[in-house]
Short mmCIF file of C-alpha atoms in Angstrom, two decimals:
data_model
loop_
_atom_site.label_atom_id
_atom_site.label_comp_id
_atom_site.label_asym_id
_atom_site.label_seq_id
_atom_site.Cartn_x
_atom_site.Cartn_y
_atom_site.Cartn_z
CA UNK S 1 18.80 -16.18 -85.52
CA UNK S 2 21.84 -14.38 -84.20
CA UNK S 3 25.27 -14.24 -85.27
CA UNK S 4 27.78 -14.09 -82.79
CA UNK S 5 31.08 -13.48 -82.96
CA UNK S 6 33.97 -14.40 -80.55
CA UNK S 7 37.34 -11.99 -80.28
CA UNK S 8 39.74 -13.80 -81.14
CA UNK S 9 39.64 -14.69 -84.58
CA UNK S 10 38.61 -12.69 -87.90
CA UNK S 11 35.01 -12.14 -88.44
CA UNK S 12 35.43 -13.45 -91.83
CA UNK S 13 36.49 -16.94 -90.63
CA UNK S 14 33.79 -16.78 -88.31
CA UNK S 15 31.39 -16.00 -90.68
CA UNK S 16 32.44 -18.90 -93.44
CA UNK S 17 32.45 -21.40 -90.01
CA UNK S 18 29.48 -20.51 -89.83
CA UNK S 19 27.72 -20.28 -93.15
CA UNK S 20 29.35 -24.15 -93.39
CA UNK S 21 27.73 -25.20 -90.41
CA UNK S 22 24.28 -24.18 -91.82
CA UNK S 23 25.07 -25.97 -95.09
CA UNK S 24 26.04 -29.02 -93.45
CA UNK S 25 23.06 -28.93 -90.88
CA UNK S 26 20.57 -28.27 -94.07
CA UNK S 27 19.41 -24.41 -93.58
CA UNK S 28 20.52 -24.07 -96.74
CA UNK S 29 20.14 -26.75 -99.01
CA UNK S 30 22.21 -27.46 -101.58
CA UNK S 31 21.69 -25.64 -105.07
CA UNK S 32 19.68 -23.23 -102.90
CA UNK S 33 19.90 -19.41 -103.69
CA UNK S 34 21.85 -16.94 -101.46
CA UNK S 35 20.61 -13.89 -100.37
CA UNK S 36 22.42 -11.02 -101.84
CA UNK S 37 25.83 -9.89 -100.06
CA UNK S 38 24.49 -6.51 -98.55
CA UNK S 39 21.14 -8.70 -97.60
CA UNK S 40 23.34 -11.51 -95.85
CA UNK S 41 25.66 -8.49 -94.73
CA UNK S 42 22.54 -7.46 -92.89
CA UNK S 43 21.25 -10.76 -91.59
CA UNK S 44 24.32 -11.42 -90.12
CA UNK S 45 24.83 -7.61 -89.11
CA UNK S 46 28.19 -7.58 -90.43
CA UNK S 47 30.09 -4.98 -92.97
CA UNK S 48 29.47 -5.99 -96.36
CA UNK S 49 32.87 -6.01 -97.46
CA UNK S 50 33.50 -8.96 -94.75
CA UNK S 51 30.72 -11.29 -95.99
CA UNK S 52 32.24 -10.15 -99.53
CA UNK S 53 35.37 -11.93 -98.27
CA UNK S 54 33.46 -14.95 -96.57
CA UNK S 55 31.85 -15.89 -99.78
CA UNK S 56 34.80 -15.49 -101.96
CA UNK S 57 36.72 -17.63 -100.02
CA UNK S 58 33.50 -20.54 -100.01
CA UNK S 59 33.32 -19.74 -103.95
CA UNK S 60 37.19 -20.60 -103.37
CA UNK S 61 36.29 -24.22 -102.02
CA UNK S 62 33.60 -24.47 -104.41
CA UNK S 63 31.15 -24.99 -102.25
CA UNK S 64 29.12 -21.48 -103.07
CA UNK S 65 28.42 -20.72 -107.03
CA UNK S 66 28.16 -17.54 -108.46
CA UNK S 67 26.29 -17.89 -111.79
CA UNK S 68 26.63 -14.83 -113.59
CA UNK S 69 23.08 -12.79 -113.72
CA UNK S 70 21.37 -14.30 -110.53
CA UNK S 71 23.39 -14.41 -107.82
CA UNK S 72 24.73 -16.59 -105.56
CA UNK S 73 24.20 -20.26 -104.90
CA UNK S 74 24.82 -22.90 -102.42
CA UNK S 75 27.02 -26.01 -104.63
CA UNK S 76 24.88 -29.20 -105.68
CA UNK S 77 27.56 -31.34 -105.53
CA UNK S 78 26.85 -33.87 -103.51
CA UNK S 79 30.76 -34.87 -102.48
CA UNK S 80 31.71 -31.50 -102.26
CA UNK S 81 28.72 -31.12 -99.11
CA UNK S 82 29.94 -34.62 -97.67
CA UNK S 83 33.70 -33.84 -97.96
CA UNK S 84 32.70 -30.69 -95.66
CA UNK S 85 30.79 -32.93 -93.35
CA UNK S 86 34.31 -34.77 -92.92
CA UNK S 87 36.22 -32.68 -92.36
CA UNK S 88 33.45 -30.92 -89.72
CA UNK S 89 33.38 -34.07 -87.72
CA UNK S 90 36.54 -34.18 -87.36
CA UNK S 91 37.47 -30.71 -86.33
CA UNK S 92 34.78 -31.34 -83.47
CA UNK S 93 36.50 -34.90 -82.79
CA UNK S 94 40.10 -33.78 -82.78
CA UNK S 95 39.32 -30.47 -80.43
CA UNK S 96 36.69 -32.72 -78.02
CA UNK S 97 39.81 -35.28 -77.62
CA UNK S 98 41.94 -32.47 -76.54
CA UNK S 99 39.61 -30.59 -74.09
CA UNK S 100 39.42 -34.87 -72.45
CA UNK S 101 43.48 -34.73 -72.53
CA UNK S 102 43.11 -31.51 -70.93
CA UNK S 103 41.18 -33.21 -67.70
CA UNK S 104 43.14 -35.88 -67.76
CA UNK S 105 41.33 -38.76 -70.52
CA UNK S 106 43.82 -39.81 -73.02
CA UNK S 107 42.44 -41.25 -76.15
CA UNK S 108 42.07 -44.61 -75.02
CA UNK S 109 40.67 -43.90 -71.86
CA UNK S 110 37.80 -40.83 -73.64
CA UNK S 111 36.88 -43.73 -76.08
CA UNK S 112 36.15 -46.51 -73.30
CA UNK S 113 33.96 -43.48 -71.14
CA UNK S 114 32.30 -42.80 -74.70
CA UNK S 115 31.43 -46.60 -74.88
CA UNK S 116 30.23 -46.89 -70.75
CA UNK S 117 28.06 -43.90 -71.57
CA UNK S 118 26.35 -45.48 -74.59
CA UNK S 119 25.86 -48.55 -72.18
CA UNK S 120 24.48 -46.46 -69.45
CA UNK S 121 21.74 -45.24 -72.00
CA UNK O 1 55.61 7.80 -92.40
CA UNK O 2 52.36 7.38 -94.57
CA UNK O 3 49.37 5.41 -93.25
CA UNK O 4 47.05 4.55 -95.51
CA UNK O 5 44.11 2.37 -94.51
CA UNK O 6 43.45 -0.11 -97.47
CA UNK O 7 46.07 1.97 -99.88
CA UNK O 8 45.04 0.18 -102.51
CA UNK O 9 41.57 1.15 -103.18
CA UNK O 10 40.71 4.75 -104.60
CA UNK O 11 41.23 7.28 -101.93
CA UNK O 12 38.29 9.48 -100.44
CA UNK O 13 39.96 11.00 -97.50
CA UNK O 14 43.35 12.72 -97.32
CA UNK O 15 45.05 14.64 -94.84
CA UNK O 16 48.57 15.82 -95.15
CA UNK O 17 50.66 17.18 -91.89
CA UNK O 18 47.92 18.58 -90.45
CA UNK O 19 48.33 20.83 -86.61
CA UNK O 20 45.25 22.16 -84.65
CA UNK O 21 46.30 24.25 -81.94
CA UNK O 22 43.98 26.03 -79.18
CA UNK O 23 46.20 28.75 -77.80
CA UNK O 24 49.55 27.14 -76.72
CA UNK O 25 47.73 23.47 -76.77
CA UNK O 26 48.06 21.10 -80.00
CA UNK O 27 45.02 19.13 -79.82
CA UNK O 28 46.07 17.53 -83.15
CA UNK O 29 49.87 17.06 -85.34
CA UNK O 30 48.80 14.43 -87.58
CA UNK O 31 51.37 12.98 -90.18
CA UNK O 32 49.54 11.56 -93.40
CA UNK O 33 46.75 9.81 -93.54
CA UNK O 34 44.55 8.49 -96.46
CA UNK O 35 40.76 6.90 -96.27
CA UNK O 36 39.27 4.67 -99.32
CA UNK O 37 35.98 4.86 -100.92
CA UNK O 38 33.80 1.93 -99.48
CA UNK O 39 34.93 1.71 -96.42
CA UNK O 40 33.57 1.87 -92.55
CA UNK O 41 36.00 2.74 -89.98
CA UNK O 42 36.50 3.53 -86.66
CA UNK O 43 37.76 6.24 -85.30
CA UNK O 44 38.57 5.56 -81.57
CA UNK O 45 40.96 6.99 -79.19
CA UNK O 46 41.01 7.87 -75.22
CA UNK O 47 38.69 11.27 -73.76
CA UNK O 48 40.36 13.97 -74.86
CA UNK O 49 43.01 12.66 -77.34
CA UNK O 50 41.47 14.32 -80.57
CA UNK O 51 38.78 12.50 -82.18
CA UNK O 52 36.50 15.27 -82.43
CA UNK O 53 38.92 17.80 -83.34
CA UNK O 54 40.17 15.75 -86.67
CA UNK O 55 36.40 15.27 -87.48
CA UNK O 56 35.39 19.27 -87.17
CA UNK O 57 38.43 19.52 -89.24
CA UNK O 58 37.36 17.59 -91.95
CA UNK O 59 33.78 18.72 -91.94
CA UNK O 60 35.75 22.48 -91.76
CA UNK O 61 33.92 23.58 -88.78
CA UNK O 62 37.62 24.14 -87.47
CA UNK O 63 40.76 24.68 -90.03
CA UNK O 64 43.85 23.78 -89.66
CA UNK O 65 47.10 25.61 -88.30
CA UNK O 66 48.85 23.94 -90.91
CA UNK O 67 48.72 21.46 -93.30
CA UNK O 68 45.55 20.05 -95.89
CA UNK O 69 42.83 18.16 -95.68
CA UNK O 70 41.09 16.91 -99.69
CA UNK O 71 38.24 15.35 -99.80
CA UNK O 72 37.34 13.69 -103.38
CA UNK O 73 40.68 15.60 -103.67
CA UNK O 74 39.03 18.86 -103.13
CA UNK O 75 40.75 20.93 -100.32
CA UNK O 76 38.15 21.02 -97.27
CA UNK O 77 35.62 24.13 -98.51
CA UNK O 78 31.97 24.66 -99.34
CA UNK O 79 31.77 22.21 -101.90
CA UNK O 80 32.89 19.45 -100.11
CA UNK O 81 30.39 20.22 -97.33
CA UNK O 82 27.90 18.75 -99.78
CA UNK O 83 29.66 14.93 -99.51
CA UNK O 84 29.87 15.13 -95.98
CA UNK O 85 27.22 14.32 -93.62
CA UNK O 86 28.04 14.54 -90.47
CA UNK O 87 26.33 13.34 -86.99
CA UNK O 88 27.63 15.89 -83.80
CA UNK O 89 28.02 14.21 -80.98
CA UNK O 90 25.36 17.36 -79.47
CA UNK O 91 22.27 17.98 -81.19
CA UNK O 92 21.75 21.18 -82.99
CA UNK O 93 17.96 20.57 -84.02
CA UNK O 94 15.37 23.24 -82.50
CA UNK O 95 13.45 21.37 -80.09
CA UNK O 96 10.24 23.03 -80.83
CA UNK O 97 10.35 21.47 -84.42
CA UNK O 98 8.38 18.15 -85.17
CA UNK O 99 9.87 15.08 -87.01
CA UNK O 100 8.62 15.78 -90.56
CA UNK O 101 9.12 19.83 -90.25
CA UNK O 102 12.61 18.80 -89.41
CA UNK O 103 12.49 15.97 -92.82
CA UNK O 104 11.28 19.02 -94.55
CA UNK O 105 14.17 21.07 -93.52
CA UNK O 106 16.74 18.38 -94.32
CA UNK O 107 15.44 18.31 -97.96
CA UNK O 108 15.47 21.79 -98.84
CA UNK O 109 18.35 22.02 -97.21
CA UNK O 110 20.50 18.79 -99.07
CA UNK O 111 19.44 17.77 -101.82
CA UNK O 112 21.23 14.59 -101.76
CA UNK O 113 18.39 14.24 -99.25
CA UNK O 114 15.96 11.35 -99.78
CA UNK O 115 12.74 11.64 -97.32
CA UNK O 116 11.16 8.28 -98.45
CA UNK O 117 14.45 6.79 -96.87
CA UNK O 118 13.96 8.38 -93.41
CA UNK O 119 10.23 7.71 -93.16
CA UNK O 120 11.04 3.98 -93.81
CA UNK O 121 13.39 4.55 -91.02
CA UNK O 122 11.40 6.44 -88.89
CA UNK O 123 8.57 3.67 -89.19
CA UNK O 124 10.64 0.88 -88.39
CA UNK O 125 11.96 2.62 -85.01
CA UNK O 126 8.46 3.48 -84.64
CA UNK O 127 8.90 7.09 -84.04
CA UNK O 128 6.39 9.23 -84.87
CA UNK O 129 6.63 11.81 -87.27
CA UNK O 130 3.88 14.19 -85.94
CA UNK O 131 5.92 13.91 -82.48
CA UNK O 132 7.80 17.21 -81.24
CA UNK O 133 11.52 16.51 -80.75
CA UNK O 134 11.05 17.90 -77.11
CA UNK O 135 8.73 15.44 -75.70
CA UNK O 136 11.19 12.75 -76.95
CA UNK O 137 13.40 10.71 -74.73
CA UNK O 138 17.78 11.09 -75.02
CA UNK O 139 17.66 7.98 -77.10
CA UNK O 140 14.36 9.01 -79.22
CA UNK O 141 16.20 12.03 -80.08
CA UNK O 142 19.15 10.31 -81.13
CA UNK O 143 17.70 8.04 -83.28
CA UNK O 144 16.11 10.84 -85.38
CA UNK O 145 19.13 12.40 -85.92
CA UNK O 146 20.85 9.33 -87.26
CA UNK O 147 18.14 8.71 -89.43
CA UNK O 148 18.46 12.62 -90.70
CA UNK O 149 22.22 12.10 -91.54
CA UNK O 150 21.72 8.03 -93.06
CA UNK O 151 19.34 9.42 -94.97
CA UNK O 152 21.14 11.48 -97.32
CA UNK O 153 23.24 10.28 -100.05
CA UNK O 154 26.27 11.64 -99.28
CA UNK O 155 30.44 10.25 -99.94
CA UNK O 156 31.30 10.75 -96.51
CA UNK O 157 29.35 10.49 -93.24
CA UNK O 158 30.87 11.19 -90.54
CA UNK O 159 28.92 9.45 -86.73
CA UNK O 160 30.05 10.74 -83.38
CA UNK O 161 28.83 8.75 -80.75
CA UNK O 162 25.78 7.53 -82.80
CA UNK O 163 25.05 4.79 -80.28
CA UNK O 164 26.22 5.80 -77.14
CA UNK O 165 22.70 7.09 -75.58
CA UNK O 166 20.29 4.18 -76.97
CA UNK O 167 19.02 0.22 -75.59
CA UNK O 168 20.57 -2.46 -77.49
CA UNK O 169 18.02 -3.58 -79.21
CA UNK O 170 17.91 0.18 -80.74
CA UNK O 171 22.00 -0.24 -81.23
CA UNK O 172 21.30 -3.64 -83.21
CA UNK O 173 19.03 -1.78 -85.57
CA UNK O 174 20.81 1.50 -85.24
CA UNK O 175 24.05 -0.75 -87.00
CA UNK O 176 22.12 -2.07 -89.81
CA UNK O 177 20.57 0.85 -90.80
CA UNK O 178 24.10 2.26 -91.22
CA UNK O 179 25.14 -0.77 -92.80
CA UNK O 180 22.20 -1.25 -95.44
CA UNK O 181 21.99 3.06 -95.81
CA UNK O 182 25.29 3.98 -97.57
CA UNK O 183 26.15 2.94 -100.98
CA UNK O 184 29.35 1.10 -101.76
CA UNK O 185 31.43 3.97 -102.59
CA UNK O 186 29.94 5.84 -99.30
CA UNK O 187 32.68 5.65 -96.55
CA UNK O 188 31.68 6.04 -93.00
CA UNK O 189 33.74 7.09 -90.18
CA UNK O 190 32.36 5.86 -86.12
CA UNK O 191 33.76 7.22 -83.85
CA UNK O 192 32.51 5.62 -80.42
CA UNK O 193 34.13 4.48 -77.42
CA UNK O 194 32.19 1.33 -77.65
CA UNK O 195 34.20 -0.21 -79.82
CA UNK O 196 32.82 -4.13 -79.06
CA UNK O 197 29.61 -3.46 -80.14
CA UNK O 198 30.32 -1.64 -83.34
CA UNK O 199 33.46 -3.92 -83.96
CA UNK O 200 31.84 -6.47 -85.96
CA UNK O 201 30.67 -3.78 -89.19
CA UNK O 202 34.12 -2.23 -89.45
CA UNK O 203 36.57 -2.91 -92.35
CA UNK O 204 39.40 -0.28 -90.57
CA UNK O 205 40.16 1.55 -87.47
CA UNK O 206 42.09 3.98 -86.03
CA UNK O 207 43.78 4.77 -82.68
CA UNK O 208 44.75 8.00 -82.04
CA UNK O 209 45.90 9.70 -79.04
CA UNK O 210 47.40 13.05 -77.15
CA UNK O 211 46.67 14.62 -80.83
CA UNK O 212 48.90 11.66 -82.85
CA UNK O 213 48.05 8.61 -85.06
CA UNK O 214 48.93 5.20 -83.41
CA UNK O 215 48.21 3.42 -85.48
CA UNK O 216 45.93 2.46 -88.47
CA UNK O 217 45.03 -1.10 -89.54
CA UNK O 218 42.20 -3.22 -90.93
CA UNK O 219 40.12 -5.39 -87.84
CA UNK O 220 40.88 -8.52 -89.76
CA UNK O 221 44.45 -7.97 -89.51
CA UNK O 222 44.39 -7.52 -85.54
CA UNK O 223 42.58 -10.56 -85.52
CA UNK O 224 44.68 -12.37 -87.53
CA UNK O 225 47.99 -11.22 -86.82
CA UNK O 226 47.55 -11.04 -83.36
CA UNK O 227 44.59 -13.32 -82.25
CA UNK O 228 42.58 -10.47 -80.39
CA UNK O 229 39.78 -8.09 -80.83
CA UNK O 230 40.41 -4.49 -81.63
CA UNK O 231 38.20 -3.74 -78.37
CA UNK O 232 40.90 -5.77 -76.26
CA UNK O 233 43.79 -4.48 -78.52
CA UNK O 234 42.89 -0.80 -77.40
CA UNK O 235 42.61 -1.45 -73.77
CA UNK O 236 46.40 -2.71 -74.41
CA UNK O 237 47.54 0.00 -75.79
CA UNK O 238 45.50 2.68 -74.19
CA UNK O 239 46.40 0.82 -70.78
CA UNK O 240 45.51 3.58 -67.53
#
């Protein structure tokens, strides 16, 4: 897999975007061990001290675990996982209704083409 | 004015008012300018504004007209010649020489010097040891002599241009080996002109030009601050 990074943004916030998205779509399952920083440093051929900062700030939301002698560790809470899937779906809600207002769908109008589409099916 | 990449961590790298002049040219009037332990940054800067200068001054191939440069707060000398390890942007190997006479040379030479390290290296690029560094292609040769200087354990290593001659798929490697080769206390200082590609492993950078610091800042910050990459931010600044 390759990690890609766009310009605009830190690569931190890119890289906890990211590590999110493969919780949520179950590469890493939850209570699952992490590779080591300088390992995931590596996979994702980024500077260690920037996944350093990626995974403090998911040990920050709770959602990675250090425990103390053996490393790192995806969160088993359940809620935690689902409250992330949330809030996911709705970042990709809220910015697809704004790329439709941006060609001309307001909301109304992008829900009714969602609902012909299913139809069309 | 002081700028101090990351002034908070312990400092490797210090240089204080330093001037290089060639005859009536100043190729470098720096003002201060400190470098932590544990960091990798970039050095980057148009042709000809002073990149390699600074860097033969703090290796002390070149010294100073004026001012200091400590490393590990030793003034620039024999001794710290032994933290740095330094990449040229030119080879200086003997072409005649094969891969492991030139491993063998590297460890009596440093003995910071770890050979299991560059024949793990050597294996992965699948170079051959036995193979003369003659009958090797411009990015062959390059290779090697990355994997000479990653390969020694050393406080400060110092990369000009370590990517600019090989494929991408070479580059890719080229940036992990650098990333998974020095130790946490090892700083590393790139200096390349392509700054996208190496972009994504560095904690600092720093733009210098007509012999002066521009400026000095952590990649994040750019980002952050001002929603671009330090790639784009340089063709800003360093605008033709």
């Amino acid at each position: 897999m390759l990690w890609t990074f766009s310009s605009d943004r830190p690569i931190y916030s890119q890289l906890i975007d990211k590590i999110e998205f493969l919780i949520l779509s179950g590469n890493y399952k939850p209570g699952e061990k992490l590779p080591s920083v300088r390992d995931f440093a590596d996979i994702a051929s980024v500077n260690p001290n920037t996944m350093q900062k990626a995974l403090a700030e998911l040990e920050r939301k709770g959602l990675v675990i250090t425990q103390r002698t053996s490393g790192k560790f995806i969160t088993s809470d359940a809620n935690l996982i689902n409250d992330l899937k949330v809030e996911k779906a709705q970042e990709l809600c809220f910015s697809f209704f704004n790329e439709m207002k941006k060609i001309g769908y307001d909301e109304k109008n992008t829900i009714e083409f969602l609902n012909n589409l299913r139809k069309g099916d | 004015m002081d700028n101090n990449v990351s002034s908070n961590l312990q400092t490797l790298l210090e240089c204080k008012g330093i001037t290089k002049k060639y005859g009536p040219f100043t190729a470098l009037n720096f003002t201060n300018l400190k470098i932590a332990k544990g960091r990798i940054i970039g050095l980057l800067g148009p042709n000809g504004s002073g990149k390699t200068t600074l860097i033969k001054l703090i290796t002390g191939l070149l010294t100073p007209n004026s001012g200091e440069i400590k490393i590990n707060g030793l003034v620039v000398g024999t001794e710290t010649k032994k933290m740095v390890s330094y990449l040229p942007e030119r080879t200086y190997l003997n072409s005649w020489m094969k891969v492991c006479d030139i491993i063998d040379f590297f460890a009596d030479f440093y003995s910071d010097f770890s050979k299991e390290r560059a024949y793990s290296m050597l294996s992965k690029l699948n170079i051959n040891p036995k193979d003369k560094l003659k009958t090797m292609s411009k990015g062959t040769k390059e290779k090697v002599q990355l994997i000479l200087v990653m390969s020694r354990n050393a406080d400060l290593y110092i990369l000009d241009e370590p990517i600019a001659g090989v494929d991408p798929a070479a580059r890719d490697y080229i940036l992990k080996t650098i990333i998974s080769n020095y130790s946490e206390n090892a700083t590393i200082i790139i200096c390349t002109h392509l700054i996208s590609d190496i972009e994504q492993i560095l904690d600092d950078f720093i733009f210098i030009q007509n012999g002066s610091l521009v400026m000095a800042s952590s990649v994040d910050e750019v980002r952050e601050v001002q929603g671009k990459s330090v790639d784009a931010l340089f063709r800003e600044v360093f605008k033709c």
